PDB file of C-alpha atoms in Angstrom:
ATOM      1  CA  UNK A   1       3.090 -14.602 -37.527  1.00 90.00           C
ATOM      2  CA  UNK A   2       6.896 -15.378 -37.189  1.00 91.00           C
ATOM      3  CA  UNK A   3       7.462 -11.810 -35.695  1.00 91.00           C
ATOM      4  CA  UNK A   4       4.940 -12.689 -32.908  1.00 90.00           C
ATOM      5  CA  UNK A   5       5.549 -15.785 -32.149  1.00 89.00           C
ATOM      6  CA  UNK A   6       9.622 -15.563 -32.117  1.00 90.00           C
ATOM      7  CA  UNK A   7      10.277 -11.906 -31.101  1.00 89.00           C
ATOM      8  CA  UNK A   8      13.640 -11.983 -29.887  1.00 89.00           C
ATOM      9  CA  UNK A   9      14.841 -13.610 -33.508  1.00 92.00           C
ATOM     10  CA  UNK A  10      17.513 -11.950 -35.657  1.00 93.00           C
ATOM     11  CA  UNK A  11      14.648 -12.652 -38.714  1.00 93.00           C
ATOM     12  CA  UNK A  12      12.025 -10.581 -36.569  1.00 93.00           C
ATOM     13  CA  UNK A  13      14.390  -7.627 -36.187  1.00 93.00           C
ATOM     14  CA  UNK A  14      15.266  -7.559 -39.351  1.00 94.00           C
ATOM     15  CA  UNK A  15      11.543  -8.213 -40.507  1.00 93.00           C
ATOM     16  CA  UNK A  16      10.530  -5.062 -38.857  1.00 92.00           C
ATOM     17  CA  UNK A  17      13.029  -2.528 -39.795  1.00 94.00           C
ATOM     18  CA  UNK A  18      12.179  -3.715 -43.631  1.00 93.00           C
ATOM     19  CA  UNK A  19       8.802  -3.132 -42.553  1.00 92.00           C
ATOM     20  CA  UNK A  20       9.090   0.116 -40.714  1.00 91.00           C
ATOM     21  CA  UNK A  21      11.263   1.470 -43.401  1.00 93.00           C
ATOM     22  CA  UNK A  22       9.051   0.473 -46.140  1.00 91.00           C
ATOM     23  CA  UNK A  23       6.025   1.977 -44.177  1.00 90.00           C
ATOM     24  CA  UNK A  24       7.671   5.541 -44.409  1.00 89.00           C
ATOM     25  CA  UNK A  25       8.877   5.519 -47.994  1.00 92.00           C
ATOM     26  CA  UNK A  26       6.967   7.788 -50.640  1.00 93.00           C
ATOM     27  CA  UNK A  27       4.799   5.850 -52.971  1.00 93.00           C
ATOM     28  CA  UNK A  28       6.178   7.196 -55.694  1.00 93.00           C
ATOM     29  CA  UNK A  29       9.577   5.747 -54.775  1.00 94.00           C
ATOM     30  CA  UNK A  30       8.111   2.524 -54.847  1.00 95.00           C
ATOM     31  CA  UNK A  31       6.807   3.155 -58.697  1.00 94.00           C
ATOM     32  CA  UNK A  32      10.313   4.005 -59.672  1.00 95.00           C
ATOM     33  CA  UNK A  33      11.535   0.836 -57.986  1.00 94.00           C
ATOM     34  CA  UNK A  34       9.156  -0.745 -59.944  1.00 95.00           C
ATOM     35  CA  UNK A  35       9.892   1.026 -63.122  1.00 95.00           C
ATOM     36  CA  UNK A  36      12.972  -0.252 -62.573  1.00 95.00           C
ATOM     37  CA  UNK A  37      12.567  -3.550 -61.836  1.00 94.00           C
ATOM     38  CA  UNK A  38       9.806  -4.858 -64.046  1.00 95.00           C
ATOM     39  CA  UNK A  39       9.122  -2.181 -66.666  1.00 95.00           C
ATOM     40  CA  UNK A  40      12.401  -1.624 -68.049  1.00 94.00           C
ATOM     41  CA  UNK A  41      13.242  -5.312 -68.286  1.00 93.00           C
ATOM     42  CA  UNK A  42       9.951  -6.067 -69.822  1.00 92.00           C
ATOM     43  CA  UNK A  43      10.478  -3.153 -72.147  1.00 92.00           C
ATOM     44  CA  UNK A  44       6.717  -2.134 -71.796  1.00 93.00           C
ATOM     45  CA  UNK A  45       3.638  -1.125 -68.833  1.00 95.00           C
ATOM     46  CA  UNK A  46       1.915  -3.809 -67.605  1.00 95.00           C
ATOM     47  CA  UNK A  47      -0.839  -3.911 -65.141  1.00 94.00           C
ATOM     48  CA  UNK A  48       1.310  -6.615 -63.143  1.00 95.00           C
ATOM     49  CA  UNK A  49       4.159  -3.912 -62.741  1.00 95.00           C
ATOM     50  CA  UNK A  50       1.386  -2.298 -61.087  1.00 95.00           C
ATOM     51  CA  UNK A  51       0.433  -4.778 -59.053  1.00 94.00           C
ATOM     52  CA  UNK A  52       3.600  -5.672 -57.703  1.00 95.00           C
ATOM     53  CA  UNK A  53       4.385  -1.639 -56.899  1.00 95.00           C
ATOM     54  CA  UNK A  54       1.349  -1.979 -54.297  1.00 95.00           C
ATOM     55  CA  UNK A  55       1.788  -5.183 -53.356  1.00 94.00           C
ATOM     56  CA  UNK A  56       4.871  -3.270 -51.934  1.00 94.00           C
ATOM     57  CA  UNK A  57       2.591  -0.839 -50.100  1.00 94.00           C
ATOM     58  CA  UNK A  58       0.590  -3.067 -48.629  1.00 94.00           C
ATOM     59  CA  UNK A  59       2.613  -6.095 -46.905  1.00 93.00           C
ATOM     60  CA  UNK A  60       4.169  -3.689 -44.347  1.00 93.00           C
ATOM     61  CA  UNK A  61       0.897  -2.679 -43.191  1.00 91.00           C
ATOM     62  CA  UNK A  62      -0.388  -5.893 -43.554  1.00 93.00           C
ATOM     63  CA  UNK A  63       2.673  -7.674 -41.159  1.00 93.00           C
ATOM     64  CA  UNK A  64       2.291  -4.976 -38.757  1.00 90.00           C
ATOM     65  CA  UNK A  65      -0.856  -5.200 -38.277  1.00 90.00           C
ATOM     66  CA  UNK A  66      -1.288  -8.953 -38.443  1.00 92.00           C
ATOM     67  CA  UNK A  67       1.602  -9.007 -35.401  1.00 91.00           C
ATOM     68  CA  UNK A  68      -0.174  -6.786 -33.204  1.00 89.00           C
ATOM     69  CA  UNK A  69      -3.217  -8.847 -33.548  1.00 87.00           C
ATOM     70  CA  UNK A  70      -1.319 -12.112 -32.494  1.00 90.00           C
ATOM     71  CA  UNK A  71       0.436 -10.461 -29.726  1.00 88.00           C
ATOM     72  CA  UNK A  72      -3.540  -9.651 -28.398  1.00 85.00           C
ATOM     73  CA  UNK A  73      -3.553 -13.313 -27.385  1.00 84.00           C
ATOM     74  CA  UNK A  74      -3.295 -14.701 -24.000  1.00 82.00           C
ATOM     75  CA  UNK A  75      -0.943 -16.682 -23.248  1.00 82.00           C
ATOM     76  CA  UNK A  76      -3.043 -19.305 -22.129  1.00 80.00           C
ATOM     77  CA  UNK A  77      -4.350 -20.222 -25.176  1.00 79.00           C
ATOM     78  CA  UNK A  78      -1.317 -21.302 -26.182  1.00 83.00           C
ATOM     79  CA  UNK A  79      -0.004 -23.281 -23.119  1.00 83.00           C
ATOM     80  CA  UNK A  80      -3.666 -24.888 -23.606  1.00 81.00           C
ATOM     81  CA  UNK A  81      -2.679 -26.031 -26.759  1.00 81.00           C
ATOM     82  CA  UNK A  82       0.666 -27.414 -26.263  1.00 84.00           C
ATOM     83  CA  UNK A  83      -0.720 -29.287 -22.886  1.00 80.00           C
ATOM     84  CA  UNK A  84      -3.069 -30.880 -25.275  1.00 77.00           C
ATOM     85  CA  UNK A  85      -0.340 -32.184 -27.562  1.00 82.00           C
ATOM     86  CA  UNK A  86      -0.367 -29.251 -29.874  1.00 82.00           C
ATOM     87  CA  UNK A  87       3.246 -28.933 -31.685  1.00 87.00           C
ATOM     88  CA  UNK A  88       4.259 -24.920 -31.713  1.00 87.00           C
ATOM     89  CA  UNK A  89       3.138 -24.629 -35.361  1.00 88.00           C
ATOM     90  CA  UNK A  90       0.262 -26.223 -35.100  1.00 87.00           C
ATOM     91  CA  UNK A  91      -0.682 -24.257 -32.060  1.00 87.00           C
ATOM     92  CA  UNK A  92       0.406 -20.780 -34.074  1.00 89.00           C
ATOM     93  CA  UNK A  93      -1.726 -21.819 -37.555  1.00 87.00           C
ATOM     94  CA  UNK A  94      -4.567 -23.859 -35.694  1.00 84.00           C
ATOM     95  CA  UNK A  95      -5.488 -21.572 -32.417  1.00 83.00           C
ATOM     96  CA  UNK A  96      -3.772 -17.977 -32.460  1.00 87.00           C
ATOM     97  CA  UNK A  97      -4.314 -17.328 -35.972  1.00 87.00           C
ATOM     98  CA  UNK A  98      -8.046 -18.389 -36.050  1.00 83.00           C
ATOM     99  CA  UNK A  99      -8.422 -16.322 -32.718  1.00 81.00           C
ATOM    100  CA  UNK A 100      -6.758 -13.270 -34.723  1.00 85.00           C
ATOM    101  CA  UNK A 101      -8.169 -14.270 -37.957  1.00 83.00           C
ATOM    102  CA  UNK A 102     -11.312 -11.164 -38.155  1.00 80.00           C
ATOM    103  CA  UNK A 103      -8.371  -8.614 -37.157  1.00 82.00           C
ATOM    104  CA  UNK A 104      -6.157  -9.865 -39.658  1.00 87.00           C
ATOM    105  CA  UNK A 105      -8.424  -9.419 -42.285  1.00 86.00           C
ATOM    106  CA  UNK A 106      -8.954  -6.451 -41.219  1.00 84.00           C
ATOM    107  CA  UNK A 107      -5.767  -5.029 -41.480  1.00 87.00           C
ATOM    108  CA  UNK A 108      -5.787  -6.488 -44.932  1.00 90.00           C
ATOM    109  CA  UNK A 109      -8.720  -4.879 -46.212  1.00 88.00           C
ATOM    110  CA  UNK A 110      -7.850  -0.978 -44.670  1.00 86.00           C
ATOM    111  CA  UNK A 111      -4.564  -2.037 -46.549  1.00 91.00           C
ATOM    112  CA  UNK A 112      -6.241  -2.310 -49.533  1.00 91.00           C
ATOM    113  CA  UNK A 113      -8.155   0.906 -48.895  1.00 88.00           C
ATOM    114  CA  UNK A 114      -4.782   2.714 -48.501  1.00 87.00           C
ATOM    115  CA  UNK A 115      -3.588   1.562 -51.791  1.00 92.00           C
ATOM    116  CA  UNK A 116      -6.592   2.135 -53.874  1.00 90.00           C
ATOM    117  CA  UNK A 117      -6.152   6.012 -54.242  1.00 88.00           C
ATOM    118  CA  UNK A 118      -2.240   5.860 -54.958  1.00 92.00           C
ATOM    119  CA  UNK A 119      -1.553   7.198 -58.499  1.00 91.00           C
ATOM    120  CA  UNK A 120       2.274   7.929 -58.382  1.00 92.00           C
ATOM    121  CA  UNK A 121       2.957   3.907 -58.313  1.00 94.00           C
ATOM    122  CA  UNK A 122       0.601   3.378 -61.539  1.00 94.00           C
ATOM    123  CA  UNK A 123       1.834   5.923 -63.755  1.00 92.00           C
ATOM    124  CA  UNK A 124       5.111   4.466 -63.440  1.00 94.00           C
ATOM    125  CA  UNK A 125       4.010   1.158 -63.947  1.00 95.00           C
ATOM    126  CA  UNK A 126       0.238   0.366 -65.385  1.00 93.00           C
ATOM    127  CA  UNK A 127       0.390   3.727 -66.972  1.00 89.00           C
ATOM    128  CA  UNK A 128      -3.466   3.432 -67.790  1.00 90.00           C
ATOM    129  CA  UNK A 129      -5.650   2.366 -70.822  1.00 88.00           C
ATOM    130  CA  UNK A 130      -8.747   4.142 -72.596  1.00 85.00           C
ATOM    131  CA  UNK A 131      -9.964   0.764 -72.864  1.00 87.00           C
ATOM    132  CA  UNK A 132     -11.380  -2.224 -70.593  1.00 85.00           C
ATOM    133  CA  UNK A 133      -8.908  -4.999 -70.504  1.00 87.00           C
ATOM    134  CA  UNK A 134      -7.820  -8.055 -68.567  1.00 89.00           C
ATOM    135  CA  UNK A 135      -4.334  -8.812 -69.871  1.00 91.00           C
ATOM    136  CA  UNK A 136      -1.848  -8.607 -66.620  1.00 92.00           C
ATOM    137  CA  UNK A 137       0.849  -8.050 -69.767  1.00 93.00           C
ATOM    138  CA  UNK A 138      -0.623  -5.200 -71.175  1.00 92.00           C
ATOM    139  CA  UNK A 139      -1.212  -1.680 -69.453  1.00 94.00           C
ATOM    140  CA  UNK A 140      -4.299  -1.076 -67.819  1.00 93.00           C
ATOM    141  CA  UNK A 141      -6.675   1.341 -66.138  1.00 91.00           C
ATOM    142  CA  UNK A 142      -7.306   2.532 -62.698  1.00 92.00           C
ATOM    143  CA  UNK A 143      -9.588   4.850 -60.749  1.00 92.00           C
ATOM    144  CA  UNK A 144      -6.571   6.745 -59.634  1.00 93.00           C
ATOM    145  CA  UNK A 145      -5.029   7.124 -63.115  1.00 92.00           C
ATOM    146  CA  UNK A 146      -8.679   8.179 -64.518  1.00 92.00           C
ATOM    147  CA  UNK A 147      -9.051  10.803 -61.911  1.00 94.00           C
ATOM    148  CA  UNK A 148      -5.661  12.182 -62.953  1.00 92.00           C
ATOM    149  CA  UNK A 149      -6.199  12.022 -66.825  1.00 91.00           C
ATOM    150  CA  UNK A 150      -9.505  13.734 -66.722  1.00 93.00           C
ATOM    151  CA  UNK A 151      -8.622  16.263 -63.830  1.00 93.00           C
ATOM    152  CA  UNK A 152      -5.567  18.012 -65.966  1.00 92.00           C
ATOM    153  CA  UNK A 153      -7.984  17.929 -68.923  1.00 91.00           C
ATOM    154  CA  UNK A 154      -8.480  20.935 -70.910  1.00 91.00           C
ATOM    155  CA  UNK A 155     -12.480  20.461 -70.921  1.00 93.00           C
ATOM    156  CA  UNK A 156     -15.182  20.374 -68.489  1.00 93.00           C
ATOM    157  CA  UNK A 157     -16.956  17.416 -69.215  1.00 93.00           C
ATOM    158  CA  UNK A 158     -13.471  15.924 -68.687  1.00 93.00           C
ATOM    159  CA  UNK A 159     -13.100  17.411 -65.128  1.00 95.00           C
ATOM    160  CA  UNK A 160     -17.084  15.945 -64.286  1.00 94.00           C
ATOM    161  CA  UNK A 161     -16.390  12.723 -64.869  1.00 94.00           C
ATOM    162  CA  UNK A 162     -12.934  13.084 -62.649  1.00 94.00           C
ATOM    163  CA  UNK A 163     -15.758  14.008 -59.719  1.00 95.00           C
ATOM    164  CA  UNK A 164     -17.452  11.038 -60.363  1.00 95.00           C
ATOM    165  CA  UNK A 165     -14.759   8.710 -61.084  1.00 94.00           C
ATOM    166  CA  UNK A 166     -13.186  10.026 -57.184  1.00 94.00           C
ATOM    167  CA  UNK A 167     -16.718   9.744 -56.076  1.00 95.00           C
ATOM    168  CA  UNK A 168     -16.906   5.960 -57.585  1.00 94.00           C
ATOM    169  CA  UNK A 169     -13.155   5.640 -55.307  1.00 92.00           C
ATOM    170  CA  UNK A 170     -14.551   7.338 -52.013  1.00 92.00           C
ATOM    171  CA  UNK A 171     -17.506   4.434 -52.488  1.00 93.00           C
ATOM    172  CA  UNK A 172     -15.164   1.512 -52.965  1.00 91.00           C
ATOM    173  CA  UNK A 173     -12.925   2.746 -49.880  1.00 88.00           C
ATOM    174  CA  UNK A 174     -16.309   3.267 -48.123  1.00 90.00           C
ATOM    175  CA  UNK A 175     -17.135  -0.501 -48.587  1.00 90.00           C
ATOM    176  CA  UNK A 176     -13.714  -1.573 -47.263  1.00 86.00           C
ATOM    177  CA  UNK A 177     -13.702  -0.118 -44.481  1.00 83.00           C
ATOM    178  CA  UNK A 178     -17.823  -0.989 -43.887  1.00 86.00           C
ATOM    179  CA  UNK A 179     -16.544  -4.433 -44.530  1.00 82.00           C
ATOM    180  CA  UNK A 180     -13.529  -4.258 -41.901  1.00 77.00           C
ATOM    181  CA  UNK A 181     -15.395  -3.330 -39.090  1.00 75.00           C
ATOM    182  CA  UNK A 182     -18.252  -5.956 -39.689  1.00 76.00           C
ATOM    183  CA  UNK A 183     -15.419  -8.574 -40.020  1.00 66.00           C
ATOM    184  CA  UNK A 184     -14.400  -7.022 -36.737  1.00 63.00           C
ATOM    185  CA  UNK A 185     -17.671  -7.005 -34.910  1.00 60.00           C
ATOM    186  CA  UNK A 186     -18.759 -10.614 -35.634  1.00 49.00           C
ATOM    187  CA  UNK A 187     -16.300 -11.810 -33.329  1.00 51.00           C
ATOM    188  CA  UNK A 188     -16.362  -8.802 -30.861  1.00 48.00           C
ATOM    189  CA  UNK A 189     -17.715 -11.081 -27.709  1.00 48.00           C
ATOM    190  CA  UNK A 190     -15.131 -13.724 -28.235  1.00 50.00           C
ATOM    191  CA  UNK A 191     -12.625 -11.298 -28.069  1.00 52.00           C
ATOM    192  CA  UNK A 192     -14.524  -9.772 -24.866  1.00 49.00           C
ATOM    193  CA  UNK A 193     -14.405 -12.793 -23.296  1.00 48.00           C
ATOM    194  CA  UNK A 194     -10.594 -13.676 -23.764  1.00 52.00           C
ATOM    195  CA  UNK A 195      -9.181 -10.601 -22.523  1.00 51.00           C
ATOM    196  CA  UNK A 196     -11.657 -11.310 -19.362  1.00 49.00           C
ATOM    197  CA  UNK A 197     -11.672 -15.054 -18.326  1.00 52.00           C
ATOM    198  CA  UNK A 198     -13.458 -14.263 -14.868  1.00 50.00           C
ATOM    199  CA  UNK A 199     -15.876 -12.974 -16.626  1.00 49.00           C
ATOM    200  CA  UNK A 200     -16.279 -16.216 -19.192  1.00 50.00           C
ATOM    201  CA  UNK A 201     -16.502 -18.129 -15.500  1.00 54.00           C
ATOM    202  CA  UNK A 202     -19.270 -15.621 -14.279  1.00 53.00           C
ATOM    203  CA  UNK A 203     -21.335 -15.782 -17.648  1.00 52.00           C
ATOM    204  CA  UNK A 204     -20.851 -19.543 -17.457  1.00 51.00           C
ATOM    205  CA  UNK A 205     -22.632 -19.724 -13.678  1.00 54.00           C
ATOM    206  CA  UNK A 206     -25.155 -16.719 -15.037  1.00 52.00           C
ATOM    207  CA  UNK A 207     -25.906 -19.403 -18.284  1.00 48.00           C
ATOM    208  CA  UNK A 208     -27.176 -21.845 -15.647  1.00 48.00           C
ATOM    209  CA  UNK A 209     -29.946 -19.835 -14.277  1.00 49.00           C
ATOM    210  CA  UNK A 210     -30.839 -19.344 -17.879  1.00 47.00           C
ATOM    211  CA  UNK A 211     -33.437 -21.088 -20.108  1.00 44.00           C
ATOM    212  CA  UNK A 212     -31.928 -22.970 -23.385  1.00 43.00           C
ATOM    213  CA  UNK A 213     -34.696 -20.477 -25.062  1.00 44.00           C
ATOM    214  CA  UNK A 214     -33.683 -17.120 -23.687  1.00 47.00           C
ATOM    215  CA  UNK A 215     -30.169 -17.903 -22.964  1.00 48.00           C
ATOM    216  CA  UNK A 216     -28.640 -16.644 -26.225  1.00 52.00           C
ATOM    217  CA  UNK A 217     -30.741 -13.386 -26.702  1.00 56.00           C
ATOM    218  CA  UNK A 218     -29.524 -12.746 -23.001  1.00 54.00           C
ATOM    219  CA  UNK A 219     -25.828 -13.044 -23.549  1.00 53.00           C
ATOM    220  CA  UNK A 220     -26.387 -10.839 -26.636  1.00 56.00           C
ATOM    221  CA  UNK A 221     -27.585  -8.072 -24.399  1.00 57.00           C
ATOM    222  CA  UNK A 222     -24.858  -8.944 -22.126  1.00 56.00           C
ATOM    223  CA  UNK A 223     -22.118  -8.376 -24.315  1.00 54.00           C
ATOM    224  CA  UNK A 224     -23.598  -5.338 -25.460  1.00 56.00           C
ATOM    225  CA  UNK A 225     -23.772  -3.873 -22.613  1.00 53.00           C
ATOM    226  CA  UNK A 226     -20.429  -4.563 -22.233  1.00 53.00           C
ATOM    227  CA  UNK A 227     -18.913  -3.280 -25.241  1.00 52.00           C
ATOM    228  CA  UNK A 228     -18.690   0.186 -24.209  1.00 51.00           C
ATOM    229  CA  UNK A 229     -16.574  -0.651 -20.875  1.00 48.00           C
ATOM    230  CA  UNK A 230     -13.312  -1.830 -22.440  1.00 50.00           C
ATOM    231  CA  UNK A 231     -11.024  -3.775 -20.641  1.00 49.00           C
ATOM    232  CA  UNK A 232     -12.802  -2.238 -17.206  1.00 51.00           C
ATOM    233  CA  UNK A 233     -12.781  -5.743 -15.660  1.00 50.00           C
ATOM    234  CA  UNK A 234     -14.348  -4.323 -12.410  1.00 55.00           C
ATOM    235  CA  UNK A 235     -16.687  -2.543 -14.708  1.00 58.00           C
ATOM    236  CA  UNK A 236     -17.389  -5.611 -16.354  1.00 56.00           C
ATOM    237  CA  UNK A 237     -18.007  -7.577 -13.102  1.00 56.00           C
ATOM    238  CA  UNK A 238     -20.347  -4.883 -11.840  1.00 61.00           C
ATOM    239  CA  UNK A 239     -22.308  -4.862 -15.056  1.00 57.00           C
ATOM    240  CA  UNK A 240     -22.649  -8.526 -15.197  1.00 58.00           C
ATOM    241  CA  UNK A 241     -24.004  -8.256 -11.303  1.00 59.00           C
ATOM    242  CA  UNK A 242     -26.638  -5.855 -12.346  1.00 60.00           C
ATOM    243  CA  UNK A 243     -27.595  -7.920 -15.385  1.00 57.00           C
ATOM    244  CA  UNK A 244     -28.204 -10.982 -12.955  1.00 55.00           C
ATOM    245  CA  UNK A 245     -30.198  -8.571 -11.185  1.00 54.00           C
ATOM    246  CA  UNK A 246     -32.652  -7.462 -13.634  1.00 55.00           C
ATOM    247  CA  UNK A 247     -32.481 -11.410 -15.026  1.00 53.00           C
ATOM    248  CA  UNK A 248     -33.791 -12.661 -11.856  1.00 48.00           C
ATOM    249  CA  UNK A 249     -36.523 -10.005 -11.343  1.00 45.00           C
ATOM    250  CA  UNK A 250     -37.675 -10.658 -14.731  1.00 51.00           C
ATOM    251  CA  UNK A 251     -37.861 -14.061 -14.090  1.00 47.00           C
ATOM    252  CA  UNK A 252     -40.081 -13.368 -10.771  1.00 44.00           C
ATOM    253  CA  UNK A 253     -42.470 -11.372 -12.627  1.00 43.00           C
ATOM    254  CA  UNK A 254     -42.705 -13.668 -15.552  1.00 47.00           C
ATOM    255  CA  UNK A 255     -43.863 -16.263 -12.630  1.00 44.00           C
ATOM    256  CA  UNK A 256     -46.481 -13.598 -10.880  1.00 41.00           C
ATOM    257  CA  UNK A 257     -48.128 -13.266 -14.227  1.00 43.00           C
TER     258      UNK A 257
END
């Protein structure tokens, strides 16, 4: 949020080299700085060594991604804000990261789906367990680390349940990413209609001619007619025409009949 809002800082600079660096380095490098860190002080794996090695994947991803969302704001937003009284913190927390808020989780969850099949980090850190357990202190197991145990194997039941435990992984990444672009779509026509305030002003005039009972379903069928034009805003204004078009001649033979 602080590299969006203050981008000419020394901290934002600085913020995003860490971040751009960290972006390219080899997971495995990141284990070993873990190993290094937390294993060999605590003299022993732990599943929190673990966590902390992708915790170190992830928040790059998750700043970039999180700052490119925020920049997607107009401007006006915030100058509507801080004419209201708004002080610059409250106007950053209260309206652009509630605007942003479905792309930033987003970002979080594909960064979760990027860390979920990393192995290298885990073997130098949770190392794995043949058992279920809960204990952050104690090593632990992963899908990664159980698709690498039973895929060097010397048997072939072994390398059958490495399919199915990287089946089982594909699944959970599946879901993640389902669940991204549902976060994503549920606020799909406010985002529409930020990037395009004439045509918030035209749907506004359109919503008069409306009924309070078919209003909503319209502006459904509005937007999603809209979706597949982008930031076309003479598109947009052309298919909003037509749509007040075929509104009104519905309306005349709804009367006829």
């Amino acid at each position: 949020i602080y590299c969006a809002e203050y981008p000419a800082s020394r901290l934002t600079f600085a913020t995003r080299f860490v971040s751009d660096v960290l972006n390219g380095t080899p997971s495995i490098v990141v284990g070993v700085f873990a190993w290094t860190w937390i294993v060999a002080s605590q003299k022993h794996f732990s599943a929190f060594a673990g966590s902390v090695a992708l915790a170190i994947l992830m928040v790059p991803m998750v700043t970039r991604t999180t700052e490119e969302m925020i920049k997607l704001v107009p401007h006006s937003l915030r100058e509507a804000a801080l004419a209201l009284g708004y002080s610059r913190w409250r106007t950053s927390l209260s309206v652009v990261v509630r605007t942003t808020l479905p792309g930033i989780v987003t970002g979080s969850l594909l960064a979760v789906a990027r860390v979920a099949g990393e192995t290298a980090p885990l073997l130098f850190t949770a190392l794995g367990s043949q058992y279920l357990s809960f204990n952050l202190d104690q090593p632990m197991a992963a899908l990664p680390l159980v698709v690498f145990n039973y895929a060097i194997g010397p048997y072939e039941e072994w390398h059958q349940l490495a399919w199915a435990t990287a089946l089982v992984l594909i699944l959970v990444v599946l879901v993640l990413s389902a669940a991204a672009r549902l976060a994503t779509r549920s606020r799909w026509a406010a985002r529409l209609l930020a990037r395009h305030p004439i045509l918030l002003d035209e749907l506004t005039r359109t919503a008069a001619s409306f009924t309070a009972t078919d209003w909503p379903e319209e502006r459904r069928l509005l937007i999603r007619e809209c979706t597949a034009l982008g930031d076309d805003t003479e598109r947009l204004m052309d298919q909003l025409r037509h749509f007040k078009q075929r509104h009104v001649l519905r309306l005349a033979i709804a009367d006829v009949e």
